[in-house]
PDB file of C-alpha atoms in Angstrom:
ATOM      1  CA  GLY A   1     109.433  98.970  99.342  1.00 84.00           C
ATOM      2  CA  GLU A   2     109.290  97.419  96.722  1.00 89.00           C
ATOM      3  CA  ASN A   3     110.339  98.215  93.057  1.00 93.00           C
ATOM      4  CA  VAL A   4     109.037  96.925  89.935  1.00 96.00           C
ATOM      5  CA  GLU A   5     110.382  97.682  86.258  1.00 97.00           C
ATOM      6  CA  GLN A   6     108.792  97.157  82.856  1.00 97.00           C
ATOM      7  CA  HIS A   7     110.338  96.867  79.274  1.00 97.00           C
ATOM      8  CA  PRO A   8     109.457  97.617  76.812  1.00 97.00           C
ATOM      9  CA  SER A   9     106.397 100.033  77.476  1.00 96.00           C
ATOM     10  CA  THR A  10     105.411  99.607  73.683  1.00 97.00           C
ATOM     11  CA  LEU A  11     105.661  96.320  71.238  1.00 98.00           C
ATOM     12  CA  SER A  12     104.192  95.823  67.704  1.00 98.00           C
ATOM     13  CA  VAL A  13     104.619  92.219  66.191  1.00 98.00           C
ATOM     14  CA  GLN A  14     103.468  90.870  62.974  1.00 98.00           C
ATOM     15  CA  GLU A  15     100.632  87.746  63.196  1.00 97.00           C
ATOM     16  CA  GLY A  16     102.721  84.944  64.063  1.00 97.00           C
ATOM     17  CA  ASP A  17     105.732  86.039  65.358  1.00 97.00           C
ATOM     18  CA  SER A  18     106.757  86.272  69.336  1.00 98.00           C
ATOM     19  CA  ALA A  19     106.533  88.508  72.237  1.00 98.00           C
ATOM     20  CA  VAL A  20     108.942  89.079  75.083  1.00 98.00           C
ATOM     21  CA  ILE A  21     108.153  91.416  77.918  1.00 98.00           C
ATOM     22  CA  LYS A  22     110.531  92.014  80.783  1.00 98.00           C
ATOM     23  CA  CYS A  23     110.808  92.981  83.877  1.00 98.00           C
ATOM     24  CA  THR A  24     112.295  93.558  86.979  1.00 98.00           C
ATOM     25  CA  TYR A  25     111.958  94.021  90.934  1.00 97.00           C
ATOM     26  CA  SER A  26     114.079  95.090  93.857  1.00 96.00           C
ATOM     27  CA  ASP A  27     113.037  93.050  96.714  1.00 92.00           C
ATOM     28  CA  SER A  28     114.730  89.800  97.113  1.00 90.00           C
ATOM     29  CA  ALA A  29     112.581  89.029  99.444  1.00 88.00           C
ATOM     30  CA  SER A  30     109.271  88.650  96.889  1.00 91.00           C
ATOM     31  CA  ASN A  31     108.355  85.599  95.935  1.00 89.00           C
ATOM     32  CA  TYR A  32     105.372  84.981  93.678  1.00 92.00           C
ATOM     33  CA  PHE A  33     105.317  87.479  89.948  1.00 95.00           C
ATOM     34  CA  PRO A  34     102.146  87.023  88.054  1.00 95.00           C
ATOM     35  CA  TRP A  35     101.063  88.630  84.778  1.00 97.00           C
ATOM     36  CA  TYR A  36      97.755  90.020  84.118  1.00 97.00           C
ATOM     37  CA  LYS A  37      96.305  90.829  80.627  1.00 98.00           C
ATOM     38  CA  GLN A  38      93.892  93.652  80.757  1.00 96.00           C
ATOM     39  CA  GLU A  39      91.987  94.893  77.343  1.00 96.00           C
ATOM     40  CA  LEU A  40      90.368  98.575  76.866  1.00 93.00           C
ATOM     41  CA  GLY A  41      87.802  98.654  79.324  1.00 91.00           C
ATOM     42  CA  LYS A  42      88.244  95.229  81.173  1.00 95.00           C
ATOM     43  CA  GLY A  43      89.911  94.561  84.378  1.00 95.00           C
ATOM     44  CA  PRO A  44      93.052  93.295  84.774  1.00 96.00           C
ATOM     45  CA  GLN A  45      92.499  89.363  83.706  1.00 96.00           C
ATOM     46  CA  LEU A  46      95.854  87.094  85.091  1.00 96.00           C
ATOM     47  CA  ILE A  47      97.164  84.653  82.153  1.00 97.00           C
ATOM     48  CA  ILE A  48      99.978  82.983  84.390  1.00 96.00           C
ATOM     49  CA  ASP A  49     101.910  83.389  87.445  1.00 94.00           C
ATOM     50  CA  ILE A  50     105.167  81.417  88.915  1.00 93.00           C
ATOM     51  CA  ARG A  51     106.585  81.594  91.801  1.00 89.00           C
ATOM     52  CA  SER A  52     110.152  81.584  93.380  1.00 84.00           C
ATOM     53  CA  ASN A  53     110.376  78.017  93.331  1.00 83.00           C
ATOM     54  CA  VAL A  54     110.411  77.592  90.387  1.00 83.00           C
ATOM     55  CA  GLY A  55     112.578  78.863  86.581  1.00 90.00           C
ATOM     56  CA  GLU A  56     110.420  78.275  84.268  1.00 94.00           C
ATOM     57  CA  LYS A  57     106.146  77.201  83.785  1.00 93.00           C
ATOM     58  CA  LYS A  58     104.859  77.295  80.493  1.00 96.00           C
ATOM     59  CA  ASP A  59     101.036  77.048  79.414  1.00 94.00           C
ATOM     60  CA  GLN A  60     100.111  76.540  76.243  1.00 96.00           C
ATOM     61  CA  ARG A  61     101.880  80.074  74.010  1.00 97.00           C
ATOM     62  CA  ILE A  62     102.691  80.954  77.259  1.00 98.00           C
ATOM     63  CA  ALA A  63     105.648  80.596  78.916  1.00 97.00           C
ATOM     64  CA  VAL A  64     107.190  83.246  81.934  1.00 97.00           C
ATOM     65  CA  THR A  65     110.839  82.609  83.424  1.00 96.00           C
ATOM     66  CA  LEU A  66     112.592  84.068  86.361  1.00 96.00           C
ATOM     67  CA  ASN A  67     115.469  84.413  87.250  1.00 94.00           C
ATOM     68  CA  LYS A  68     116.171  85.500  90.761  1.00 93.00           C
ATOM     69  CA  THR A  69     119.386  86.294  91.462  1.00 93.00           C
ATOM     70  CA  ALA A  70     119.295  88.476  88.634  1.00 94.00           C
ATOM     71  CA  LYS A  71     116.164  89.855  90.361  1.00 95.00           C
ATOM     72  CA  HIS A  72     114.068  88.969  87.165  1.00 95.00           C
ATOM     73  CA  PHE A  73     110.957  87.502  85.045  1.00 97.00           C
ATOM     74  CA  SER A  74     110.048  87.961  81.499  1.00 98.00           C
ATOM     75  CA  LEU A  75     106.322  86.434  79.795  1.00 98.00           C
ATOM     76  CA  HIS A  76     106.905  84.816  76.273  1.00 98.00           C
ATOM     77  CA  ILE A  77     103.903  84.886  74.309  1.00 98.00           C
ATOM     78  CA  THR A  78     104.153  81.775  70.523  1.00 97.00           C
ATOM     79  CA  GLU A  79     102.477  82.761  67.758  1.00 98.00           C
ATOM     80  CA  THR A  80     100.879  85.485  69.055  1.00 98.00           C
ATOM     81  CA  GLN A  81      97.598  86.232  66.897  1.00 97.00           C
ATOM     82  CA  PRO A  82      95.345  89.786  66.948  1.00 96.00           C
ATOM     83  CA  GLU A  83      93.459  88.617  70.081  1.00 97.00           C
ATOM     84  CA  ASP A  84      96.545  89.181  71.698  1.00 98.00           C
ATOM     85  CA  SER A  85      96.723  92.757  70.856  1.00 98.00           C
ATOM     86  CA  ALA A  86      96.371  94.003  75.436  1.00 97.00           C
ATOM     87  CA  VAL A  87      97.959  96.177  77.722  1.00 97.00           C
ATOM     88  CA  TYR A  88      99.986  93.600  79.332  1.00 98.00           C
ATOM     89  CA  PHE A  89     101.604  94.190  83.560  1.00 97.00           C
ATOM     90  CA  CYS A  90     103.929  92.488  85.532  1.00 97.00           C
ATOM     91  CA  ALA A  91     103.132  91.799  89.271  1.00 96.00           C
ATOM     92  CA  ALA A  92     105.748  90.995  91.799  1.00 95.00           C
ATOM     93  CA  GLY A  93     104.318  89.907  95.582  1.00 89.00           C
ATOM     94  CA  GLU A  94     105.115  92.456  98.396  1.00 80.00           C
ATOM     95  CA  HIS A  95     104.857  90.934 101.834  1.00 75.00           C
ATOM     96  CA  GLN A  96     105.118  92.777 105.022  1.00 72.00           C
ATOM     97  CA  GLY A  97     103.820  93.615 108.349  1.00 68.00           C
ATOM     98  CA  GLY A  98     101.193  90.577 108.188  1.00 69.00           C
ATOM     99  CA  SER A  99      99.682  92.228 104.851  1.00 72.00           C
ATOM    100  CA  GLU A 100     100.415  91.270 101.260  1.00 79.00           C
ATOM    101  CA  LYS A 101     100.154  93.099  98.079  1.00 85.00           C
ATOM    102  CA  LEU A 102     101.035  93.084  94.497  1.00 90.00           C
ATOM    103  CA  VAL A 103     103.883  95.945  93.249  1.00 93.00           C
ATOM    104  CA  PHE A 104     103.266  96.110  88.882  1.00 95.00           C
ATOM    105  CA  GLY A 105     104.866  97.329  86.157  1.00 96.00           C
ATOM    106  CA  LYS A 106     103.865 100.473  84.687  1.00 95.00           C
ATOM    107  CA  GLY A 107     102.219  98.319  81.061  1.00 96.00           C
ATOM    108  CA  THR A 108     102.923  96.924  77.717  1.00 97.00           C
ATOM    109  CA  LYS A 109     101.300  97.626  74.978  1.00 97.00           C
ATOM    110  CA  LEU A 110     100.918  94.946  73.070  1.00 98.00           C
ATOM    111  CA  THR A 111      99.766  95.143  69.378  1.00 98.00           C
ATOM    112  CA  VAL A 112      99.692  92.219  67.093  1.00 97.00           C
ATOM    113  CA  ASN A 113      98.963  92.763  63.435  1.00 96.00           C
ATOM    114  CA  PRO A 114      97.587  90.915  61.454  1.00 93.00           C
TER     115      PRO A 114
ATOM    116  CA  GLY B   1      81.171  81.327  88.964  1.00 57.00           C
ATOM    117  CA  ALA B   2      80.076  84.452  89.677  1.00 83.00           C
ATOM    118  CA  GLY B   3      83.090  86.844  89.036  1.00 93.00           C
ATOM    119  CA  VAL B   4      83.728  89.783  91.159  1.00 97.00           C
ATOM    120  CA  SER B   5      81.094  92.461  91.116  1.00 97.00           C
ATOM    121  CA  GLN B   6      81.391  96.558  90.809  1.00 98.00           C
ATOM    122  CA  SER B   7      79.755  99.558  90.855  1.00 97.00           C
ATOM    123  CA  PRO B   8      78.508 101.765  89.838  1.00 97.00           C
ATOM    124  CA  SER B   9      80.554 100.741  86.334  1.00 97.00           C
ATOM    125  CA  ASN B  10      81.103 104.944  85.703  1.00 97.00           C
ATOM    126  CA  LYS B  11      80.883 108.066  88.376  1.00 97.00           C
ATOM    127  CA  VAL B  12      80.355 111.690  86.999  1.00 97.00           C
ATOM    128  CA  THR B  13      80.529 114.190  89.428  1.00 96.00           C
ATOM    129  CA  GLU B  14      81.420 117.718  90.996  1.00 96.00           C
ATOM    130  CA  LYS B  15      84.171 118.514  92.968  1.00 97.00           C
ATOM    131  CA  GLY B  16      83.581 118.429  96.413  1.00 97.00           C
ATOM    132  CA  LYS B  17      81.436 115.704  96.454  1.00 97.00           C
ATOM    133  CA  ASP B  18      81.738 112.619  97.658  1.00 98.00           C
ATOM    134  CA  VAL B  19      81.648 110.029  96.636  1.00 98.00           C
ATOM    135  CA  GLU B  20      80.958 105.636  97.417  1.00 98.00           C
ATOM    136  CA  LEU B  21      82.216 102.875  94.916  1.00 98.00           C
ATOM    137  CA  ARG B  22      81.116  99.323  96.499  1.00 97.00           C
ATOM    138  CA  CYS B  23      82.854  96.474  95.235  1.00 97.00           C
ATOM    139  CA  ASP B  24      81.797  92.399  95.862  1.00 96.00           C
ATOM    140  CA  PRO B  25      83.960  89.962  95.725  1.00 95.00           C
ATOM    141  CA  ILE B  26      84.552  86.557  95.099  1.00 94.00           C
ATOM    142  CA  SER B  27      82.242  84.437  97.177  1.00 91.00           C
ATOM    143  CA  GLY B  28      84.385  82.483  99.925  1.00 88.00           C
ATOM    144  CA  HIS B  29      87.642  85.085  98.976  1.00 91.00           C
ATOM    145  CA  THR B  30      88.642  86.671 102.487  1.00 89.00           C
ATOM    146  CA  ALA B  31      91.191  88.689 100.936  1.00 92.00           C
ATOM    147  CA  LEU B  32      89.837  91.812  99.067  1.00 94.00           C
ATOM    148  CA  TYR B  33      92.138  94.834  97.688  1.00 95.00           C
ATOM    149  CA  TRP B  34      91.536  98.263  96.263  1.00 97.00           C
ATOM    150  CA  TYR B  35      93.479  99.322  93.352  1.00 97.00           C
ATOM    151  CA  ARG B  36      93.579 102.783  91.667  1.00 97.00           C
ATOM    152  CA  GLN B  37      95.397 103.070  88.184  1.00 96.00           C
ATOM    153  CA  SER B  38      94.901 106.835  86.588  1.00 92.00           C
ATOM    154  CA  LEU B  39      94.766 106.959  82.378  1.00 83.00           C
ATOM    155  CA  GLY B  40      97.938 104.956  81.280  1.00 74.00           C
ATOM    156  CA  GLN B  41      99.425 104.003  85.117  1.00 78.00           C
ATOM    157  CA  GLY B  42      99.961 100.577  86.377  1.00 83.00           C
ATOM    158  CA  LEU B  43      97.701 100.091  89.066  1.00 94.00           C
ATOM    159  CA  GLU B  44      98.608 101.648  92.266  1.00 95.00           C
ATOM    160  CA  PHE B  45      97.694  99.851  96.427  1.00 94.00           C
ATOM    161  CA  LEU B  46      94.722 101.833  98.167  1.00 96.00           C
ATOM    162  CA  ILE B  47      94.054  99.286 100.944  1.00 95.00           C
ATOM    163  CA  TYR B  48      94.298  94.965 101.962  1.00 93.00           C
ATOM    164  CA  PHE B  49      91.380  94.013 103.981  1.00 92.00           C
ATOM    165  CA  GLN B  50      92.176  89.742 104.570  1.00 88.00           C
ATOM    166  CA  GLY B  51      89.569  88.360 107.383  1.00 84.00           C
ATOM    167  CA  ASN B  52      88.937  89.536 110.671  1.00 82.00           C
ATOM    168  CA  SER B  53      92.803  91.058 111.148  1.00 85.00           C
ATOM    169  CA  ALA B  54      93.289  95.044 111.207  1.00 87.00           C
ATOM    170  CA  PRO B  55      92.904  96.239 107.352  1.00 90.00           C
ATOM    171  CA  ASP B  56      96.889  98.065 106.505  1.00 91.00           C
ATOM    172  CA  LYS B  57      95.842 101.298 105.130  1.00 92.00           C
ATOM    173  CA  SER B  58      99.140 102.300 104.636  1.00 91.00           C
ATOM    174  CA  GLY B  59      97.433 102.688  99.986  1.00 93.00           C
ATOM    175  CA  LEU B  60      95.220 105.824 100.980  1.00 96.00           C
ATOM    176  CA  PRO B  61      96.880 108.462  99.352  1.00 94.00           C
ATOM    177  CA  SER B  62      95.261 110.665 102.127  1.00 95.00           C
ATOM    178  CA  ASP B  63      92.582 110.971 104.387  1.00 96.00           C
ATOM    179  CA  ARG B  64      89.791 111.606 102.730  1.00 97.00           C
ATOM    180  CA  PHE B  65      89.802 108.340 101.532  1.00 97.00           C
ATOM    181  CA  SER B  66      88.630 105.526 103.241  1.00 97.00           C
ATOM    182  CA  ALA B  67      87.209 101.577 102.779  1.00 96.00           C
ATOM    183  CA  GLU B  68      84.712  99.403 104.907  1.00 95.00           C
ATOM    184  CA  ARG B  69      84.439  95.764 104.740  1.00 94.00           C
ATOM    185  CA  THR B  70      81.153  94.606 106.162  1.00 83.00           C
ATOM    186  CA  GLY B  71      80.590  91.233 107.504  1.00 80.00           C
ATOM    187  CA  GLY B  72      84.164  90.006 105.810  1.00 77.00           C
ATOM    188  CA  SER B  73      82.799  90.174 102.301  1.00 90.00           C
ATOM    189  CA  VAL B  74      81.440  93.112 100.774  1.00 95.00           C
ATOM    190  CA  SER B  75      83.123  96.210 100.408  1.00 96.00           C
ATOM    191  CA  THR B  76      82.944 100.089  99.802  1.00 97.00           C
ATOM    192  CA  LEU B  77      85.780 102.412  98.776  1.00 98.00           C
ATOM    193  CA  THR B  78      84.615 106.304 100.172  1.00 98.00           C
ATOM    194  CA  ILE B  79      86.001 109.740  99.299  1.00 98.00           C
ATOM    195  CA  GLN B  80      85.060 112.175 100.127  1.00 98.00           C
ATOM    196  CA  ARG B  81      85.610 116.281  99.282  1.00 97.00           C
ATOM    197  CA  THR B  82      87.054 114.348  96.028  1.00 97.00           C
ATOM    198  CA  GLN B  83      89.540 115.838  93.815  1.00 97.00           C
ATOM    199  CA  GLN B  84      90.121 116.135  89.806  1.00 95.00           C
ATOM    200  CA  GLU B  85      93.339 114.494  90.757  1.00 94.00           C
ATOM    201  CA  ASP B  86      90.728 111.420  91.754  1.00 96.00           C
ATOM    202  CA  SER B  87      90.270 110.839  88.287  1.00 96.00           C
ATOM    203  CA  ALA B  88      90.563 107.157  87.892  1.00 97.00           C
ATOM    204  CA  VAL B  89      89.616 103.544  87.690  1.00 97.00           C
ATOM    205  CA  TYR B  90      89.258 101.976  90.837  1.00 98.00           C
ATOM    206  CA  LEU B  91      90.030  97.793  90.836  1.00 98.00           C
ATOM    207  CA  CYS B  92      88.960  95.901  93.463  1.00 97.00           C
ATOM    208  CA  ALA B  93      90.249  91.839  94.194  1.00 96.00           C
ATOM    209  CA  SER B  94      90.587  89.583  95.994  1.00 94.00           C
ATOM    210  CA  SER B  95      91.555  85.705  97.022  1.00 92.00           C
ATOM    211  CA  ARG B  96      91.651  83.311  98.465  1.00 88.00           C
ATOM    212  CA  LYS B  97      93.356  83.051 102.401  1.00 77.00           C
ATOM    213  CA  TYR B  98      96.459  81.521 102.425  1.00 69.00           C
ATOM    214  CA  SER B  99      99.272  83.651 100.684  1.00 73.00           C
ATOM    215  CA  ASN B 100     100.413  84.556  96.825  1.00 77.00           C
ATOM    216  CA  GLN B 101      97.861  82.483  95.752  1.00 83.00           C
ATOM    217  CA  PRO B 102      95.980  85.731  92.762  1.00 90.00           C
ATOM    218  CA  GLN B 103      94.212  87.964  92.541  1.00 92.00           C
ATOM    219  CA  HIS B 104      90.886  87.921  90.892  1.00 95.00           C
ATOM    220  CA  PHE B 105      89.637  91.552  89.313  1.00 97.00           C
ATOM    221  CA  GLY B 106      86.773  93.161  88.436  1.00 97.00           C
ATOM    222  CA  ASP B 107      86.423  96.302  86.234  1.00 97.00           C
ATOM    223  CA  GLY B 108      86.605  98.454  87.789  1.00 97.00           C
ATOM    224  CA  THR B 109      85.041 102.075  88.643  1.00 98.00           C
ATOM    225  CA  ARG B 110      85.874 104.384  86.305  1.00 97.00           C
ATOM    226  CA  LEU B 111      86.245 108.431  88.490  1.00 97.00           C
ATOM    227  CA  SER B 112      85.712 111.690  86.720  1.00 97.00           C
ATOM    228  CA  ILE B 113      85.738 114.553  88.848  1.00 96.00           C
ATOM    229  CA  LEU B 114      84.929 117.898  86.994  1.00 94.00           C
TER     230      LEU B 114
END
């Protein structure tokens, strides 16, 4: 089955700096890669996703890149703000025998210092 | 519009008791997922429902866990004879029918076993 590794586990940046979170996956058949932001006491909120037919996607201050050959994908947040502080999860969509599910990384706790 | 709704938001029970957790998916979403999130960990897949198809129960950790989905909408996750290791946040997500559609999460049920 799919295995997703996420790094770093914690990340602290100054307000205005950029933050980068990296993930690798094991199953070359995976073709959907969402990123979620989770605030304390809340469920994960989808912030951006990418499908394997594109290499990069951008939405305002957030961008995701995908390298299918190397089986890794990254989240880039520019001009970070204190409200970006949260736990971020990457995931890979796994399809098997008519079923599908997301396999998640273990999360990155991002702290943006004012 | 209304998002995924889960109840109760918190549940405290004694070891050995049975518990039922409820999920109301987004209207029109035919796919429903249950995940478990242990303290400081990523999300672990439990079960997947898609329309009238047989559910994928491959993620259920033991036969004490079961889930059903009535009328293709509301789902309940039941844990029998609860153990302390069952303490976690149980998250429900729903998505549209087609493959690789974004999964939208509820805020979860925080289950504590005394």
